[in-house]
mmCIF file of C-alpha atoms in Angstrom:
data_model
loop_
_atom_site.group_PDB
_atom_site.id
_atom_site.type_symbol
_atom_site.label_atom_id
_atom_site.label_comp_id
_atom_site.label_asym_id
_atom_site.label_seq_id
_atom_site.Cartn_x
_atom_site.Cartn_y
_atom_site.Cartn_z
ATOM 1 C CA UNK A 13 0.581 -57.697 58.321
ATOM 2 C CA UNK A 14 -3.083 -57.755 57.946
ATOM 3 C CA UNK A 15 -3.103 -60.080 61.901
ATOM 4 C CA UNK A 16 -1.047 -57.372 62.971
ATOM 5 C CA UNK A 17 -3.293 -54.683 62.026
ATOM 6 C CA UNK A 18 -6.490 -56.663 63.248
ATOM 7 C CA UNK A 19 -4.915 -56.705 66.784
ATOM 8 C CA UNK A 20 -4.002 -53.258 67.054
ATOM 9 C CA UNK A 21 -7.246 -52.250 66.138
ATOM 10 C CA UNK A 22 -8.702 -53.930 68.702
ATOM 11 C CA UNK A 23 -6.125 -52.981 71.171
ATOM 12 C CA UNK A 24 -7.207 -49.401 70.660
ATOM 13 C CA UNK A 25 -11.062 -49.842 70.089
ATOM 14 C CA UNK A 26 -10.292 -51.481 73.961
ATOM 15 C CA UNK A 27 -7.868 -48.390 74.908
ATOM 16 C CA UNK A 28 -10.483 -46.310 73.611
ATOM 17 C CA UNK A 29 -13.276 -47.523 75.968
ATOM 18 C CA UNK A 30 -11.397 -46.884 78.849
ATOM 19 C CA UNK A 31 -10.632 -43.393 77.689
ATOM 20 C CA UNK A 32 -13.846 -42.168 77.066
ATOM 21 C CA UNK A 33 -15.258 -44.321 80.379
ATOM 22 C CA UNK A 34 -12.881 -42.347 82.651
ATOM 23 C CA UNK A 35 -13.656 -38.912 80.734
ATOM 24 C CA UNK A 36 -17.367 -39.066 81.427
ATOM 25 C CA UNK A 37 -16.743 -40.408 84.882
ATOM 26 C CA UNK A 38 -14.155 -38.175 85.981
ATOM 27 C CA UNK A 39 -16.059 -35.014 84.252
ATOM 28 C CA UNK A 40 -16.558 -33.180 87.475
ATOM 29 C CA UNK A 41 -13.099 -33.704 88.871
ATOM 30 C CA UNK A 42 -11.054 -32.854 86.013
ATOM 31 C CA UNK A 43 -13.149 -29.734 85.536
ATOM 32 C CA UNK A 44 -12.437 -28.582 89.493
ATOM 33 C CA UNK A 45 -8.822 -29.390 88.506
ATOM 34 C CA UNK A 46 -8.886 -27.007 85.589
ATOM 35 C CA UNK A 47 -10.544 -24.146 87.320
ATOM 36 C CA UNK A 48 -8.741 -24.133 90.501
ATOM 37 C CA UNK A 49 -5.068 -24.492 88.650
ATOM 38 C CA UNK A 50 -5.975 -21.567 86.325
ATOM 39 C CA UNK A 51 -7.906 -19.611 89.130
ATOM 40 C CA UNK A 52 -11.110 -19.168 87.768
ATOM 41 C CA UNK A 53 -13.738 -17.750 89.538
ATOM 42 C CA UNK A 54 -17.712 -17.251 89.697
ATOM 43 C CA UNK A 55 -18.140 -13.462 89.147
ATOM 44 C CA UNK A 56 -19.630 -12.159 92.804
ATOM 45 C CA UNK A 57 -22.444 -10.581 90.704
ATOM 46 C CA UNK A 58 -23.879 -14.396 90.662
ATOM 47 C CA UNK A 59 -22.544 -15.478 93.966
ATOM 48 C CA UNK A 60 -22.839 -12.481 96.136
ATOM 49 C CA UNK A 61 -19.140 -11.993 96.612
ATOM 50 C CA UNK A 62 -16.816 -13.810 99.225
ATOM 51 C CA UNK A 63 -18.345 -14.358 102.928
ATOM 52 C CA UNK A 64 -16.670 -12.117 105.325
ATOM 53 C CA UNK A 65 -18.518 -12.163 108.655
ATOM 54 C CA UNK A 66 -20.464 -14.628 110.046
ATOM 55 C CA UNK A 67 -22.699 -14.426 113.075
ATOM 56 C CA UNK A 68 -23.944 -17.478 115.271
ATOM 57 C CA UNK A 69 -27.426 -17.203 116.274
ATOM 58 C CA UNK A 70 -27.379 -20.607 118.362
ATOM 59 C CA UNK A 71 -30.207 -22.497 115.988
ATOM 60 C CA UNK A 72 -29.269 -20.038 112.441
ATOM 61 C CA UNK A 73 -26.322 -18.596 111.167
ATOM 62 C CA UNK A 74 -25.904 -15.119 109.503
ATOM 63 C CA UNK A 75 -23.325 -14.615 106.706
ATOM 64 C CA UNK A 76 -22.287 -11.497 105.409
ATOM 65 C CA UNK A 77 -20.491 -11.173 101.724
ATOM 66 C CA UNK A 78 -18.575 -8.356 100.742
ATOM 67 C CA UNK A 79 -19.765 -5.497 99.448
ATOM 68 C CA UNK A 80 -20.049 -6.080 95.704
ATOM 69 C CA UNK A 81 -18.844 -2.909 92.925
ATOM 70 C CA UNK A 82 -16.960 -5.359 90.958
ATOM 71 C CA UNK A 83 -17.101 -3.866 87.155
ATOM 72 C CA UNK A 84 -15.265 -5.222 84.246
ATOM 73 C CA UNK A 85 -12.485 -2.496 83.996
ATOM 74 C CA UNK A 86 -12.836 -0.793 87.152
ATOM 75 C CA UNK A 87 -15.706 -0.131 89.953
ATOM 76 C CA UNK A 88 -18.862 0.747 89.347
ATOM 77 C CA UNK A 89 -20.732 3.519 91.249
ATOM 78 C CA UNK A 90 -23.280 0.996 92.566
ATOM 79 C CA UNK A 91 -23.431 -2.327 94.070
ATOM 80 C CA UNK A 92 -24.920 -4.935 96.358
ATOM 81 C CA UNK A 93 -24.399 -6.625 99.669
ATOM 82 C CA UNK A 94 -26.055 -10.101 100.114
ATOM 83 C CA UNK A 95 -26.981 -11.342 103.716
ATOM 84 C CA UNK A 96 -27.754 -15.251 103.816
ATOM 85 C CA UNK A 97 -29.200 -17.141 106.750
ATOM 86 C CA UNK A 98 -29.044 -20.559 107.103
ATOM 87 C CA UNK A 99 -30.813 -23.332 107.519
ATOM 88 C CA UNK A 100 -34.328 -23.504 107.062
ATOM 89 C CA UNK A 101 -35.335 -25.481 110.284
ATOM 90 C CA UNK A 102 -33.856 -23.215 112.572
ATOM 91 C CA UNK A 103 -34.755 -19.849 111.197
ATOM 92 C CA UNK A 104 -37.631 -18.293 113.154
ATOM 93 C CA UNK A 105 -40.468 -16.519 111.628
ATOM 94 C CA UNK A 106 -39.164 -13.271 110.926
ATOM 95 C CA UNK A 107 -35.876 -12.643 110.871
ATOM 96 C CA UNK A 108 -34.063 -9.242 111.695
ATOM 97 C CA UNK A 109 -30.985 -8.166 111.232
ATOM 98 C CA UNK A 110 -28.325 -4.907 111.952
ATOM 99 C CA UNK A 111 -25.280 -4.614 109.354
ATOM 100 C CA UNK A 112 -22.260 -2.864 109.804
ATOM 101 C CA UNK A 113 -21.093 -3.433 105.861
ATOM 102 C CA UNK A 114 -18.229 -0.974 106.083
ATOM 103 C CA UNK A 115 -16.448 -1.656 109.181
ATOM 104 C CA UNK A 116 -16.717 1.374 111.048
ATOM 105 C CA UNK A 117 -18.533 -0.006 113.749
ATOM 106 C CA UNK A 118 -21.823 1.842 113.355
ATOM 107 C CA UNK A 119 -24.844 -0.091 112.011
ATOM 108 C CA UNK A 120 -25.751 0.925 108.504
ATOM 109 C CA UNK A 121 -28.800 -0.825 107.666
ATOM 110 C CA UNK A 122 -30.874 -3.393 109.558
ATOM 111 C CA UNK A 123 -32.809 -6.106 107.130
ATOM 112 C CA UNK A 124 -35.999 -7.847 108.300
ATOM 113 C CA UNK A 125 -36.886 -10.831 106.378
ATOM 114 C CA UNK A 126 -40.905 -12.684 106.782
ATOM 115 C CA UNK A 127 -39.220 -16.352 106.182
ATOM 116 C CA UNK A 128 -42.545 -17.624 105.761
ATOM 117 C CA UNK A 129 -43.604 -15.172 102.664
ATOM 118 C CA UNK A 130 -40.277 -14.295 101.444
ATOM 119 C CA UNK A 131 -40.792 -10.603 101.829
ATOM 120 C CA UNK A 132 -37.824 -8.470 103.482
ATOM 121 C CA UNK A 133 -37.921 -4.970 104.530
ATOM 122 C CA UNK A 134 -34.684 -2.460 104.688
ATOM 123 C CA UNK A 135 -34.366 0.337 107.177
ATOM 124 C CA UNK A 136 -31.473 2.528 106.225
ATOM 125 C CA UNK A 137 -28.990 4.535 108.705
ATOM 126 C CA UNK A 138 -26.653 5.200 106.320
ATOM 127 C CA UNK A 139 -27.234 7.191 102.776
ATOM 128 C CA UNK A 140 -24.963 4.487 100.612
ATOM 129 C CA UNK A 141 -27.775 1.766 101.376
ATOM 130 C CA UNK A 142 -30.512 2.135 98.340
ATOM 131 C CA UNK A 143 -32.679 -0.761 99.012
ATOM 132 C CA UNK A 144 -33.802 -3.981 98.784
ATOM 133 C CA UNK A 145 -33.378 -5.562 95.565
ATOM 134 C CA UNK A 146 -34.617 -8.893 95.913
ATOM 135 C CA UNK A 147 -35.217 -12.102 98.169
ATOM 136 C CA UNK A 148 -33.833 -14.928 97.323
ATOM 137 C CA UNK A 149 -34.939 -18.447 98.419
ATOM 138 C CA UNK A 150 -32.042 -21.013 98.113
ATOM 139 C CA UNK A 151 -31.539 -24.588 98.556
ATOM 140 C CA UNK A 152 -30.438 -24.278 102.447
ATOM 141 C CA UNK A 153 -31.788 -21.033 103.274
ATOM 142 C CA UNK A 154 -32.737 -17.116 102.530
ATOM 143 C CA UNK A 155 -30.672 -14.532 100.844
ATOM 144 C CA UNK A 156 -31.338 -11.066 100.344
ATOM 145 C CA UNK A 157 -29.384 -8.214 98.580
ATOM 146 C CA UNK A 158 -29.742 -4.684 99.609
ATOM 147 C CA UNK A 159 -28.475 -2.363 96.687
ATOM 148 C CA UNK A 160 -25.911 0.268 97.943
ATOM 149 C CA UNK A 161 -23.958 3.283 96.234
ATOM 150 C CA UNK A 162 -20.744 3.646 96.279
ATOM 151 C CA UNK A 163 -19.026 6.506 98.132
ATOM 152 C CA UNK A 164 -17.429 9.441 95.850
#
């Protein structure tokens, strides 16, 4: 009995070392797994919302998120949209923009970004846009978020 015991032991102290091994190692993928089967998402207040328009400027790219009022319960009266452009090497010195956020074909803000400084400068054409609320510099290129309000 006491044999039998010994060998099972070890038998599981082996098991064992496999199961942990593969639980370290396979962190990452099992936690992708998780979130994509339950449908868990990054809130767009840390992402900048879902891309929904992207323009092709031959040696940089332009993406546009949605318009972000996400709340907890329900909307909030004001919000962001974040413009990224992408990548580094190809973006030229300043950077300037026009932005149709709401669809209705007439420009609503145009952005200028200084890529070398970080600075970015908002001229409004419609009253929702606020302004700039910051520049962000990220690991493959610039973002910025212009604050907007939300229509009543």
């Amino acid at each position: 009995m006491n044999k039998l015991k010994t060998v099972l032991g070890y038998t599981w102290g082996f098991l064992a070392i496999f199961i942990v091994l593969a639980t370290f190692l396979g962190s990452a993928y099992f936690s992708r797994t998780l979130a994509n089967a339950t449908g868990v998402t990054v809130s767009p207040w840390y992402s900048g919302g879902e891309i929904v328009m992207t323009v092709d400027h031959g040696s940089y790219k332009t993406f546009v998120h949605r318009p972000v009022f996400d709340g907890l319960i329900w909307e909030r009266k004001d919000g962001f949209i974040q413009i990224n452009w992408e990548p580094f090497s190809g973006l030229p010195p300043v950077v300037e923009e026009r932005i149709d956020y709401n669809g209705d074909r007439q420009e609503d803000f145009l952005v200028k970004l200084d890529t070398t400084t970080g600075n970015a400068s908002l001229v409004a054409y419609s009253p929702d846009v606020v302004s700039v609320e910051n520049t962000y510099k990220l690991t493959k290129g610039w973002a910025v978020r212009v604050l907007l309000k939300k229509k009543p």
